[in-house]
Coordinates of C-alpha atoms in Angstrom, one line a residue:
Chain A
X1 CA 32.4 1.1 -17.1
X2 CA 35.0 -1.6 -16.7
X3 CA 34.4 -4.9 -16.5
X4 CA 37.5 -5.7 -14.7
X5 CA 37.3 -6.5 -10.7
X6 CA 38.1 -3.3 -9.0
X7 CA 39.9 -4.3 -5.1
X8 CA 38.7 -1.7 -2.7
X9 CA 39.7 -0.7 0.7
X10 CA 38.4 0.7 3.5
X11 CA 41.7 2.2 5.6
X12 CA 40.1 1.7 9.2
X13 CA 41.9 4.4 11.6
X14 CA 42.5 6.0 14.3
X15 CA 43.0 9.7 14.5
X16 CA 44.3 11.6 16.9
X17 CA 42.4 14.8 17.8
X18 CA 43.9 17.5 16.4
X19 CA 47.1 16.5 15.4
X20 CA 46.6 16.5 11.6
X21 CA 50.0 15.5 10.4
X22 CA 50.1 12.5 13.0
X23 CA 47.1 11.4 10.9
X24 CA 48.0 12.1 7.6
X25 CA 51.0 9.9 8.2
X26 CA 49.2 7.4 8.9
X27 CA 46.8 7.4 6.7
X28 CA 49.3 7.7 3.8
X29 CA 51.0 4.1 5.4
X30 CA 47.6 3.0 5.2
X31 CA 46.7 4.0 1.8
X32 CA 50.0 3.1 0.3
X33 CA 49.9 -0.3 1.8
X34 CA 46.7 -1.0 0.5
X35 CA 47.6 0.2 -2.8
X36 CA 50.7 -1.6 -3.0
X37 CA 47.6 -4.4 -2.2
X38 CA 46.4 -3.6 -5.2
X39 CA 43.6 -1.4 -4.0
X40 CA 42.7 0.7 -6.8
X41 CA 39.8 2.6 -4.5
X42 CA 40.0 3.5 -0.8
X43 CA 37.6 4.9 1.6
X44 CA 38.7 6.1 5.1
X45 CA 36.9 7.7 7.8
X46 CA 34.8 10.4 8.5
X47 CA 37.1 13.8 9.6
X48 CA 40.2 11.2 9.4
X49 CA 42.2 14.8 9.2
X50 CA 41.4 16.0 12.3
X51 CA 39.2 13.9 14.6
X52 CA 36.0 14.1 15.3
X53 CA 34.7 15.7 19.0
X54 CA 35.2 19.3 19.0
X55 CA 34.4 21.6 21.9
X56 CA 33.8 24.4 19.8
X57 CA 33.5 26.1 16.6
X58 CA 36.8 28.1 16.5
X59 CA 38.4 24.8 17.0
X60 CA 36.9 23.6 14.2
X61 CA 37.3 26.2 12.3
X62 CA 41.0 26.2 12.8
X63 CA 41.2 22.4 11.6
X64 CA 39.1 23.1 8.7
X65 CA 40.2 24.0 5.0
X66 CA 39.3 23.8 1.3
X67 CA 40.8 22.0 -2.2
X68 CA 43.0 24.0 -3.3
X69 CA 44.2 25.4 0.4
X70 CA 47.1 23.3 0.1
X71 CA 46.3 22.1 3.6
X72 CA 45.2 18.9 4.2
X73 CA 42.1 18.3 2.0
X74 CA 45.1 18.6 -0.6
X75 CA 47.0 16.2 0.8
X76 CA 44.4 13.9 0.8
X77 CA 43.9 14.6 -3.1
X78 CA 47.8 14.2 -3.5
X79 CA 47.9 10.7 -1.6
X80 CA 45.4 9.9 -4.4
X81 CA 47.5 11.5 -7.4
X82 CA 50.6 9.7 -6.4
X83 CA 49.6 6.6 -5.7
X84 CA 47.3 6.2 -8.7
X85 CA 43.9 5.4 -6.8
X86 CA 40.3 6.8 -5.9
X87 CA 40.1 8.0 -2.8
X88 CA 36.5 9.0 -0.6
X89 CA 38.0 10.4 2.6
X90 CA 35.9 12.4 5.5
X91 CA 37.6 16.3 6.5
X92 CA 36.5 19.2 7.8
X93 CA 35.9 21.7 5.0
X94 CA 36.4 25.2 5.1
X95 CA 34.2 27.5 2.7
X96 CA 34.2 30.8 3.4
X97 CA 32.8 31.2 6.9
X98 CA 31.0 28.4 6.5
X99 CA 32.1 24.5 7.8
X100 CA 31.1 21.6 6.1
X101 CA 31.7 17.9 7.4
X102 CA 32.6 17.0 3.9
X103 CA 34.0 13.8 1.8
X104 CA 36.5 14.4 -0.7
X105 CA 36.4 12.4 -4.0
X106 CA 39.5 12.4 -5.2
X107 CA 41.4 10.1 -8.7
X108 CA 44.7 9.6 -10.0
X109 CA 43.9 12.6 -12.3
X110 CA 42.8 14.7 -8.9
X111 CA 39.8 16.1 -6.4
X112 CA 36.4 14.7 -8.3
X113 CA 34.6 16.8 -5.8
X114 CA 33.5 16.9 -2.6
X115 CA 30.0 15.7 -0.6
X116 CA 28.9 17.9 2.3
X117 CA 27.1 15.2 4.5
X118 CA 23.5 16.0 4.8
X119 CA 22.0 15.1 8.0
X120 CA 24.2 16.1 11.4
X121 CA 24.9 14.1 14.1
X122 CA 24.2 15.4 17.9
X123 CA 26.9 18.4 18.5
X124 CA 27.8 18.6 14.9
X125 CA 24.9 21.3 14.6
X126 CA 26.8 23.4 16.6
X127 CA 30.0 23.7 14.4
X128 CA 29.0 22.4 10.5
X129 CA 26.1 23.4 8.7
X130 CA 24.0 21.3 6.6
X131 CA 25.1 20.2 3.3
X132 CA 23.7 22.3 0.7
X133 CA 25.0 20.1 -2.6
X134 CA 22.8 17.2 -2.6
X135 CA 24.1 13.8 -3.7
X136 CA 26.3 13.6 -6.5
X137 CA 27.6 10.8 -8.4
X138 CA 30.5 10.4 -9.9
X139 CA 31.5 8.8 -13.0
X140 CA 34.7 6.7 -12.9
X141 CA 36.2 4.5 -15.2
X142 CA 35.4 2.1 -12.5
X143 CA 32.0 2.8 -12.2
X144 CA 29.5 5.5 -10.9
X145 CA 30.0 6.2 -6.7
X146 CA 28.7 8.5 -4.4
X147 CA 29.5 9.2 -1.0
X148 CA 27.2 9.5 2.2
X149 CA 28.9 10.5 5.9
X150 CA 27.7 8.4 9.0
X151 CA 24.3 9.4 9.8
X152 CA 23.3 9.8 6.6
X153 CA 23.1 6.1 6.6
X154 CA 20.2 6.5 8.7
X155 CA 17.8 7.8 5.8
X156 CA 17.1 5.3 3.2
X157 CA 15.8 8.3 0.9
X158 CA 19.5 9.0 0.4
X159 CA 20.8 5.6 -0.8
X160 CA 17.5 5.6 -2.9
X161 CA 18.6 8.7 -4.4
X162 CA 22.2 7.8 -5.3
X163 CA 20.7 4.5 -6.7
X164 CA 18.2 6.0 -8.7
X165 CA 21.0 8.5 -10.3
X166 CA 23.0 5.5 -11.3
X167 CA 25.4 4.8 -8.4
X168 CA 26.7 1.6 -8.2
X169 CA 29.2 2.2 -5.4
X170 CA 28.1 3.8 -1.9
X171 CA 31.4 4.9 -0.3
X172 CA 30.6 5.9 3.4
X173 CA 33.0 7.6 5.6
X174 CA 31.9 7.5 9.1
X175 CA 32.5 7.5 12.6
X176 CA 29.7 5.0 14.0
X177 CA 29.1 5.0 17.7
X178 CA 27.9 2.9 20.1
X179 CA 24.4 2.3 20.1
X180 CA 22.2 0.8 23.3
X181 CA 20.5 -2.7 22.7
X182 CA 23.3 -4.2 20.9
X183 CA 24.0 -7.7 22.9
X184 CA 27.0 -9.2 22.8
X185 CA 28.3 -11.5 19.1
X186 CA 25.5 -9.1 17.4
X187 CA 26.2 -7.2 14.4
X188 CA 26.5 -3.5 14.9
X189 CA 22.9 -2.0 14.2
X190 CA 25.0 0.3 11.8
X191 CA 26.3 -2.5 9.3
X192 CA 22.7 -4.0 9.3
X193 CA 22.0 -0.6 7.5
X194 CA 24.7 -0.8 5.1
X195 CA 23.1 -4.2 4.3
X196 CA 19.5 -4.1 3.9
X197 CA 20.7 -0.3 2.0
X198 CA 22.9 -2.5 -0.2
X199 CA 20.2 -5.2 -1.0
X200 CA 17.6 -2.8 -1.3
X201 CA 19.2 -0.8 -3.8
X202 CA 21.2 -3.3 -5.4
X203 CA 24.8 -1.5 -4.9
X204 CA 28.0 -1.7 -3.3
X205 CA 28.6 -0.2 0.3
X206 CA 32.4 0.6 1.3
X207 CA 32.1 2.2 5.0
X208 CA 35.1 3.2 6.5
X209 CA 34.8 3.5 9.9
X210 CA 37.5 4.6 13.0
X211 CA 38.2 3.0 16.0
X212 CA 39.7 4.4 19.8
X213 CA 38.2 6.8 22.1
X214 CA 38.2 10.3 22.0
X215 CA 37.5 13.3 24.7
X216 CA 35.5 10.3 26.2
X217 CA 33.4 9.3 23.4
X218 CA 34.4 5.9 21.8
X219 CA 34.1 4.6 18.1
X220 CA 33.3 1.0 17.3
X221 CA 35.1 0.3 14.4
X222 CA 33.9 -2.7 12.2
X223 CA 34.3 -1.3 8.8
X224 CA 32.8 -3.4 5.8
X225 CA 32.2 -3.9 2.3
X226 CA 28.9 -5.2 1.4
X227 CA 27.3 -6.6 -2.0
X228 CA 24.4 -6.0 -3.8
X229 CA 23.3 -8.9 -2.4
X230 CA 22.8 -7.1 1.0
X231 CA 26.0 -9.3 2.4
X232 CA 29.4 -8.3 3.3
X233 CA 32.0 -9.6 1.0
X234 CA 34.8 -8.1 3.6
X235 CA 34.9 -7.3 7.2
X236 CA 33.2 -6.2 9.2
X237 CA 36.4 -5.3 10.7
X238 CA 37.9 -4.9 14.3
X239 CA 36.0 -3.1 16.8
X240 CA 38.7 -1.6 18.3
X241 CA 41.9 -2.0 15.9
X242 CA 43.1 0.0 13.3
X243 CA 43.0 -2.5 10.2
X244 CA 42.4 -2.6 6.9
X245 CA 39.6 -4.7 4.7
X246 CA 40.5 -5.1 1.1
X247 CA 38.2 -7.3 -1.4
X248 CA 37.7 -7.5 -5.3
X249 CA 34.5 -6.2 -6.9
X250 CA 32.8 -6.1 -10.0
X251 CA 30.7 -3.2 -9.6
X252 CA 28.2 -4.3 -12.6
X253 CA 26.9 -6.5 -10.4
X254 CA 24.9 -3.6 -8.7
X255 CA 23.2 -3.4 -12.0
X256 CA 22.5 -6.2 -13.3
X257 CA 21.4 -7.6 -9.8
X258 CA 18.5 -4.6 -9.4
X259 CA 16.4 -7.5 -11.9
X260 CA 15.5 -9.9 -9.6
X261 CA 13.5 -11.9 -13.1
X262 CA 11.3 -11.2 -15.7
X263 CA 8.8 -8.7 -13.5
X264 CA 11.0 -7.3 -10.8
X265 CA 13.5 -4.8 -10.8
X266 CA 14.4 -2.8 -8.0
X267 CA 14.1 0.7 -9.1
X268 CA 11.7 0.5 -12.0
X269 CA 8.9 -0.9 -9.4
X270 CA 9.3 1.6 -7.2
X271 CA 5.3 3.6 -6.8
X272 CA 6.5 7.0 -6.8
X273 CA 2.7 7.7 -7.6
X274 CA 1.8 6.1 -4.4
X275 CA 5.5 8.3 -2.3
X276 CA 4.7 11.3 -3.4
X277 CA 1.0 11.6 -2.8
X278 CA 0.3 14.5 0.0
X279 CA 0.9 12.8 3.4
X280 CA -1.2 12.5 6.0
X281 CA -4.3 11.8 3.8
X282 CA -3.8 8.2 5.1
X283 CA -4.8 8.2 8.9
X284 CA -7.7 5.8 9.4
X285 CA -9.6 6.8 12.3
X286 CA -10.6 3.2 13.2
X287 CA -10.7 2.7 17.2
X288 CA -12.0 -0.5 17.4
Chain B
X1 CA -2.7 5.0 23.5
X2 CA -3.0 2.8 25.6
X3 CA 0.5 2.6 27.9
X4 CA -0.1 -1.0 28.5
X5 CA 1.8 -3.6 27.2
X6 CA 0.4 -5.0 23.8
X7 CA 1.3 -8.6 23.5
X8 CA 1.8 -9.7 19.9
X9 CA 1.8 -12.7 17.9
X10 CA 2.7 -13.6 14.5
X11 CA 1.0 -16.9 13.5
X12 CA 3.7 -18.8 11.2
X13 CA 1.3 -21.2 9.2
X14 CA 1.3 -24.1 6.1
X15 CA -1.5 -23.4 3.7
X16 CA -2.5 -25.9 1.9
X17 CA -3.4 -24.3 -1.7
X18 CA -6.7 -23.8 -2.6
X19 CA -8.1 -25.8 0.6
X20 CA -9.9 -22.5 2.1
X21 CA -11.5 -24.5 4.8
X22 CA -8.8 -26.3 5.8
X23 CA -6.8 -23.1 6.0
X24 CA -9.4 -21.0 7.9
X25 CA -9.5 -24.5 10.3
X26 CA -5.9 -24.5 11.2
X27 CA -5.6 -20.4 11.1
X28 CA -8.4 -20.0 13.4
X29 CA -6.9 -22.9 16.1
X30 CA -3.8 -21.0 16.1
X31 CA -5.0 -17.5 16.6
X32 CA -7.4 -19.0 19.6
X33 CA -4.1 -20.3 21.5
X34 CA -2.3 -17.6 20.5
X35 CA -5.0 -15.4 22.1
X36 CA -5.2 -17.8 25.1
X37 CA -1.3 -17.1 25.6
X38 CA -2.0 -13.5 25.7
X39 CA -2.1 -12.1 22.3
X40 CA -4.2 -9.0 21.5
X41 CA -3.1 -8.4 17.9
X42 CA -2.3 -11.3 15.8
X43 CA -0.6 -11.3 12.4
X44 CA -1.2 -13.9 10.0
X45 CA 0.5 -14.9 6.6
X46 CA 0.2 -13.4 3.2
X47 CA -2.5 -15.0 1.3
X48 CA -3.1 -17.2 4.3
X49 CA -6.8 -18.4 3.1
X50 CA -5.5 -19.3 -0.2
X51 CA -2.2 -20.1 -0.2
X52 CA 0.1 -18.3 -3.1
X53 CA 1.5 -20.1 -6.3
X54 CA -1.9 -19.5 -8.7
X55 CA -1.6 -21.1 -11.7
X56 CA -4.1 -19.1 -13.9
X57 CA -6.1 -15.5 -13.4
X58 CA -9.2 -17.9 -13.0
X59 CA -7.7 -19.7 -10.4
X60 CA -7.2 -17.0 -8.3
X61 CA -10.5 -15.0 -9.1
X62 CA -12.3 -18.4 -7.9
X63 CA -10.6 -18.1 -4.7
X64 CA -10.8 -14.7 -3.9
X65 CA -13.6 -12.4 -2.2
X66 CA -14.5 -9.3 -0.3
X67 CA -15.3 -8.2 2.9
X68 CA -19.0 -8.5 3.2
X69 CA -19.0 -11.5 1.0
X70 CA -19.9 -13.7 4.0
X71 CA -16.1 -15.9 2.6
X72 CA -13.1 -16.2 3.8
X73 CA -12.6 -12.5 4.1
X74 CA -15.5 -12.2 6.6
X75 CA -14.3 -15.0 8.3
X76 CA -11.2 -13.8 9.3
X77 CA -13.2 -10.7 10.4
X78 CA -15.1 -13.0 12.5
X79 CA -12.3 -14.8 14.1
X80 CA -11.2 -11.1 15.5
X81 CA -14.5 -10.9 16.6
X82 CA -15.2 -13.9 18.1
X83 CA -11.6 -14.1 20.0
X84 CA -11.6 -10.0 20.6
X85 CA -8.4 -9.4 19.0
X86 CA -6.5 -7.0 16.3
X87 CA -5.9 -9.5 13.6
X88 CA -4.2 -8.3 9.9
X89 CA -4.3 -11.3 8.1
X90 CA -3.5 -11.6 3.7
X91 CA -6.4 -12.9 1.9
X92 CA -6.8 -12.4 -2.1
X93 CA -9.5 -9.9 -2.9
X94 CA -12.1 -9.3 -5.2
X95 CA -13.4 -6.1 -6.2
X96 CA -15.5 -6.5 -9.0
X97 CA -13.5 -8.0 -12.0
X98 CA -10.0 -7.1 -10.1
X99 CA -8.2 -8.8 -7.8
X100 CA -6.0 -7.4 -5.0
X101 CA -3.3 -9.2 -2.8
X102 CA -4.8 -7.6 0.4
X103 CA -4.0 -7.7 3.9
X104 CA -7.5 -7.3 6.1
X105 CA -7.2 -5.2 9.6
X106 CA -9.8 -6.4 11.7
X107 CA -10.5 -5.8 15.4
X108 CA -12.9 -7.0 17.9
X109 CA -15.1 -4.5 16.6
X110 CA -15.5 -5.9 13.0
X111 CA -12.9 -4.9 9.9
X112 CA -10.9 -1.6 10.0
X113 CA -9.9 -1.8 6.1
X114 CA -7.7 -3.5 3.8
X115 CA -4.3 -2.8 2.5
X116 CA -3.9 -3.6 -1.0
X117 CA 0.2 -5.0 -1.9
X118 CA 1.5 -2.1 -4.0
X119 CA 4.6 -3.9 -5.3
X120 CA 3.8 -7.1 -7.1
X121 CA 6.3 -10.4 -7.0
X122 CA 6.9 -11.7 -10.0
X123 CA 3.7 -13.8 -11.6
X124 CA 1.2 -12.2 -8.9
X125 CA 1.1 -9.5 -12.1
X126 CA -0.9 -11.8 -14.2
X127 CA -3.0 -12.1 -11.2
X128 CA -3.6 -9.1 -9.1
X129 CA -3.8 -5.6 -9.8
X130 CA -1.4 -3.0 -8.1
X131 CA -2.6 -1.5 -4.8
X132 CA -4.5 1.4 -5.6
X133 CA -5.2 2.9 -1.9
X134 CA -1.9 4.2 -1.0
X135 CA -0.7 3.7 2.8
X136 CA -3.4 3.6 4.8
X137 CA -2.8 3.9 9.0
X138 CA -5.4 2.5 11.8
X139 CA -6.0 4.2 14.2
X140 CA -6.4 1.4 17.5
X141 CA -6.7 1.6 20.8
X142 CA -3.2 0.0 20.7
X143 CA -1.6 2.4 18.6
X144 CA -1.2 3.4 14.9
X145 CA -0.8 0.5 12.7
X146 CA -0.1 -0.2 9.4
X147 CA 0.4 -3.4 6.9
X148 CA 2.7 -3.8 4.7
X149 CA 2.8 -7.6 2.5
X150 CA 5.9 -9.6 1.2
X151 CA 7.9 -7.7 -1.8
X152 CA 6.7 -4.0 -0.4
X153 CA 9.3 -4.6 2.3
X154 CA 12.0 -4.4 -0.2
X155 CA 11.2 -0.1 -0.5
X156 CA 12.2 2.0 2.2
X157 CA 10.2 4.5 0.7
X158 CA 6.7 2.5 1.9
X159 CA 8.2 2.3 5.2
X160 CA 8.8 5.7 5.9
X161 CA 5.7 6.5 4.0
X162 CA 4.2 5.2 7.1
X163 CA 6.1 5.9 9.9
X164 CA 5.7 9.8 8.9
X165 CA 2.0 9.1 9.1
X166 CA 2.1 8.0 12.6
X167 CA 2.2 4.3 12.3
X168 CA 4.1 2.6 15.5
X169 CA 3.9 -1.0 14.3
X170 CA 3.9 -2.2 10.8
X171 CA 2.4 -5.6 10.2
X172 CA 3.8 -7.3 7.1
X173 CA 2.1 -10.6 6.2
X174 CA 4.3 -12.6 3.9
X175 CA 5.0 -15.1 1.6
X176 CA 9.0 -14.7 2.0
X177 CA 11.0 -17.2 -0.2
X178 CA 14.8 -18.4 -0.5
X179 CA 16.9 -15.5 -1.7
X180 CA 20.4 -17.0 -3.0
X181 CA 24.0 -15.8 -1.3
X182 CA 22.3 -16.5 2.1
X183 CA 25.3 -18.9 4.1
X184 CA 24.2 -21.4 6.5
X185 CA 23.6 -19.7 9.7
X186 CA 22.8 -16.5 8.4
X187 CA 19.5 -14.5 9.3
X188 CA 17.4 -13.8 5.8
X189 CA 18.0 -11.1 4.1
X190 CA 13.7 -10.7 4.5
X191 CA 14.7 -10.2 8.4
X192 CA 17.5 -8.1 8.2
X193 CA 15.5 -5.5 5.8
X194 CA 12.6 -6.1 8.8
X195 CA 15.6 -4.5 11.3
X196 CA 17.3 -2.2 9.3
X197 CA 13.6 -0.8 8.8
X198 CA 12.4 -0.6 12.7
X199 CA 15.8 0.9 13.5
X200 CA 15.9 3.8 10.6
X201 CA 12.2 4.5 11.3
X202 CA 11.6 4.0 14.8
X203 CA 8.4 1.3 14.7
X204 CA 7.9 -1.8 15.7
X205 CA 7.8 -4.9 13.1
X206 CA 5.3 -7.6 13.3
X207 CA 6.1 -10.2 10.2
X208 CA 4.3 -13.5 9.5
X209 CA 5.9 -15.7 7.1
X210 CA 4.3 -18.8 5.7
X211 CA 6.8 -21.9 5.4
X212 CA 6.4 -25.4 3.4
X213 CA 6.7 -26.3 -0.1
X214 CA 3.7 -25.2 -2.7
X215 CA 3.8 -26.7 -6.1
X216 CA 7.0 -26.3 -6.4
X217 CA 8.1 -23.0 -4.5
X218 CA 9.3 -22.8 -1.0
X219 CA 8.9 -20.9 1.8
X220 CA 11.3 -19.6 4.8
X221 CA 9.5 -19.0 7.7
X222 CA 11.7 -17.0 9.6
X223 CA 8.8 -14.6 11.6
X224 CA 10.1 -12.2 13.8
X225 CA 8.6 -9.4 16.1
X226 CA 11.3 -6.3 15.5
X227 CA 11.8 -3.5 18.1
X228 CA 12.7 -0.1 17.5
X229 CA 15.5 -0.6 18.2
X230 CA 16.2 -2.8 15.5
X231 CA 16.7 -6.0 17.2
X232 CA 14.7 -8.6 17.1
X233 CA 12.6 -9.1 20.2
X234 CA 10.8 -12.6 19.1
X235 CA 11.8 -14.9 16.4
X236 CA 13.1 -16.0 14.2
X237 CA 10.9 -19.0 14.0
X238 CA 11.6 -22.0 12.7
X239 CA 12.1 -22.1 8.7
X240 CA 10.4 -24.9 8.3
X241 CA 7.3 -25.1 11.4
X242 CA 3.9 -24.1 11.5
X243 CA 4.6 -22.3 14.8
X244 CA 3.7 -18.7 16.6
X245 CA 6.6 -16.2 18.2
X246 CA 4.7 -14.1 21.1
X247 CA 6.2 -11.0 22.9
X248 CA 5.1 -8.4 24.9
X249 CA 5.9 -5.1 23.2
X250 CA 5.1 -1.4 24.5
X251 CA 4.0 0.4 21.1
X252 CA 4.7 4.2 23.0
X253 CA 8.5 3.2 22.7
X254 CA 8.6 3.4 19.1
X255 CA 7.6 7.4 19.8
X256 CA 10.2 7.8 22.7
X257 CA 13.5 6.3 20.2
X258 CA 12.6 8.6 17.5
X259 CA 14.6 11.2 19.1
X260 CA 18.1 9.9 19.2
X261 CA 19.1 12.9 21.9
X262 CA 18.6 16.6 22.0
X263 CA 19.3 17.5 18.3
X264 CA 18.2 14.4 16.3
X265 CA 14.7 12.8 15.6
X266 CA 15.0 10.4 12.9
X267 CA 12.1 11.9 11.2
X268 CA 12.8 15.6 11.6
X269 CA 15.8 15.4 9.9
X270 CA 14.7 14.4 6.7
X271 CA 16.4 16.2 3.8
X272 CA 13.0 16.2 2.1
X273 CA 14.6 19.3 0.4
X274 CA 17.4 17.6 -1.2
X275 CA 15.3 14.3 -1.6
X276 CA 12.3 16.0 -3.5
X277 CA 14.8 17.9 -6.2
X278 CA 14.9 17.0 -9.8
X279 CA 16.9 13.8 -10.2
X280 CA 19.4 13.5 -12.6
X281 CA 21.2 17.0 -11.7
X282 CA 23.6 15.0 -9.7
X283 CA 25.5 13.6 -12.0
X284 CA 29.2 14.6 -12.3
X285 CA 31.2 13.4 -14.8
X286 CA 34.5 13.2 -13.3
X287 CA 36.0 10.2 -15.6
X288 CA 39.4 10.3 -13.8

């Protein structure tokens, strides 16, 4: 791993449904201004290809393709190539008959892989299915990443997961939504994940989020990059703008930071015994 | 369950080390008003008989005891008796020759159990032994509750361990001190872990913090009654006041929010099929 700062970026967007080389334009502006900002890694949305509300699976479908298509999941891999960065960015992916809402990982040297997000979100169920390749890491010269989609975010497991196999890096496409209770000046409940998920495991968090409204159902923006500390070293961004947030890192911060002193360290004092003991055995019937 | 309103209170103390009566004096003053506002379940610090920084194994063994010991122990199981209240309350306990950090649940109708703190901070592991009785739930005419204490906040794991046993509020008696990178202004990172919990588990969040200066070490205060929701719904207190946040809560709520809309329920879609695999196979080693 280097020990130089890496910059990152999260490319903050907003698609427009359907219209996939409207986006990809503007994502590559985005991307190449960031680079030529000296981003060396940049995370954009969730489906930044194609947008997000479908109203069916054939449409889907019809947006949807694979690395080595030479559709846009390739473009997305060639952005990267050319412009001599990392690149986690959210599209539909196309395997088979199958649909994936997918992040590719992508370097100057090409596609990495890709992660098929895990846990689906409302009316996703009715046009993805469920990833069914777990949560890889990826060794970079910059460091180890992973990537999680959106909801994902929702299940600590997950970051635990990537920690545990050495992540340093959580990059996080995603296209948060409003949620009720959130009064006005608060934090998005969604960035207080990314926080106490950063602190908690001791890593990096780079969510790229989108902004507008789509087919009715808006996106609230506010992209961020948090530290292992659990607080945001950039952003959070706009709510409602399409913007960039571009910071310099040290990623080996995410390890050395999981010893809190002499006793404590994150991961090692974890009681897996105590996790993975048969549920339910717990339930004290008390009543009083 | 009851469907009535549970009104809650986290009693924000200043122990004064080693002075068990004088603790037990000002504890017990503080539940009785608390209860005369209202309060049917009452939280109390970690270690709130006692107070924390131990200088020697001996120290602590001197001040510690058991339920049935007719000590401090029975007399916080008294005080719920006596005021007709659900108290959980942290009191170092003795069981033989080992000593616990242990949170007592008491209710009107005498002691419920004891939760023993299965993730030690720091020198506590030259005084206490690791929690050996997992994750207990109680069963209450209120609800399902559950204690957490301190440091076992920082593992999502223990949370969910709970909430997928049917806990609706955890009760987390603490001993929270200063974590550096927190700016003036900011929440604790303590709190926001307390948020990003209740919202990524559905359950309510009852935490009482300690706050002064013990031989050397201080405290943050900083109690707060979470929703479901995630958002805070009493607190923070004061970092620096012996003082008491009071709220009424409705404990069936945490139930109702689990399920986000027709497809999602945050603890039906657990990938405990990815989470469960062999670590380790995730690794890809991309190195470009």
């Amino acid at each position: 791993m280097s020990t130089a700062p890496l910059t990152i970026a999260c490319v903050q967007t907003e698609p427009i449904f359907g219209d996939v080389d409207a986006n990809l334009s503007a994502l590559s502006a985005a991307v190449a201004t960031a680079a030529g900002n000296g981003a060396q890694l940049v995370v954009a949305p969730e489906l930044c290809t194609t947008g997000y509300v479908f109203e069916s699976r054939d449409e889907a479908f019809e947006l949807a393709d694979a690395v080595g298509d030479a559709g846009p999941a390739d473009a997305l891999a060639d952005l990267a190539r050319e412009l001599g960065v990392h690149l986690v960015a959210g599209f539909a992916e196309r395997d088979g008959a199958r649909l994936y809402n997918s992040a590719l990982i992508a370097g100057p040297g090409g596609p990495l892989g890709v992660y098929r997000k895990l846990h689906l979100w409302e009316n996703e169920a009715l046009f993805f299915e469920r990833g069914d390749r777990g949560m890889p890491v990826f060794a970079t010269p910059h460091g180890r990443i992973a990537a999680m989609v959106c909801y994902d975010a929702w299940f600590p497991e997950l970051w635990r997961l990537a920690a545990v196999q050495g992540a340093d890096l959580i990059c996080l496409p995603t296209n948060w939504v409003p949620i009720p209770g959130q009064a006005d000046g608060q934090m998005p409940m969604a960035n207080v994940l990314c926080m106490a998920a950063a602190h908690s495991n001791s890593l990096f968090v780079a969510a790229a989020d989108r902004v507008g409204t789509e087919r009715g159902q808006p996106f609230i923006g506010s992209s961020l990059v948090v530290a292992p500390t659990g607080w945001p070293v950039a952003g959070p961004a706009s709510p409602t703008a399409a913007e960039t947030v571009l910071v310099d890192v040290d990623l080996a911060e995410a390890r050395r930071q999981r010893a809190f002193n002499t006793f404590n360290h994150l991961l090692r004092d974890r009681r897996t015994d105590i996790y993975d003991r048969t549920l339910g055995s717990g339930v004290v019937e008390g009543w009083h």
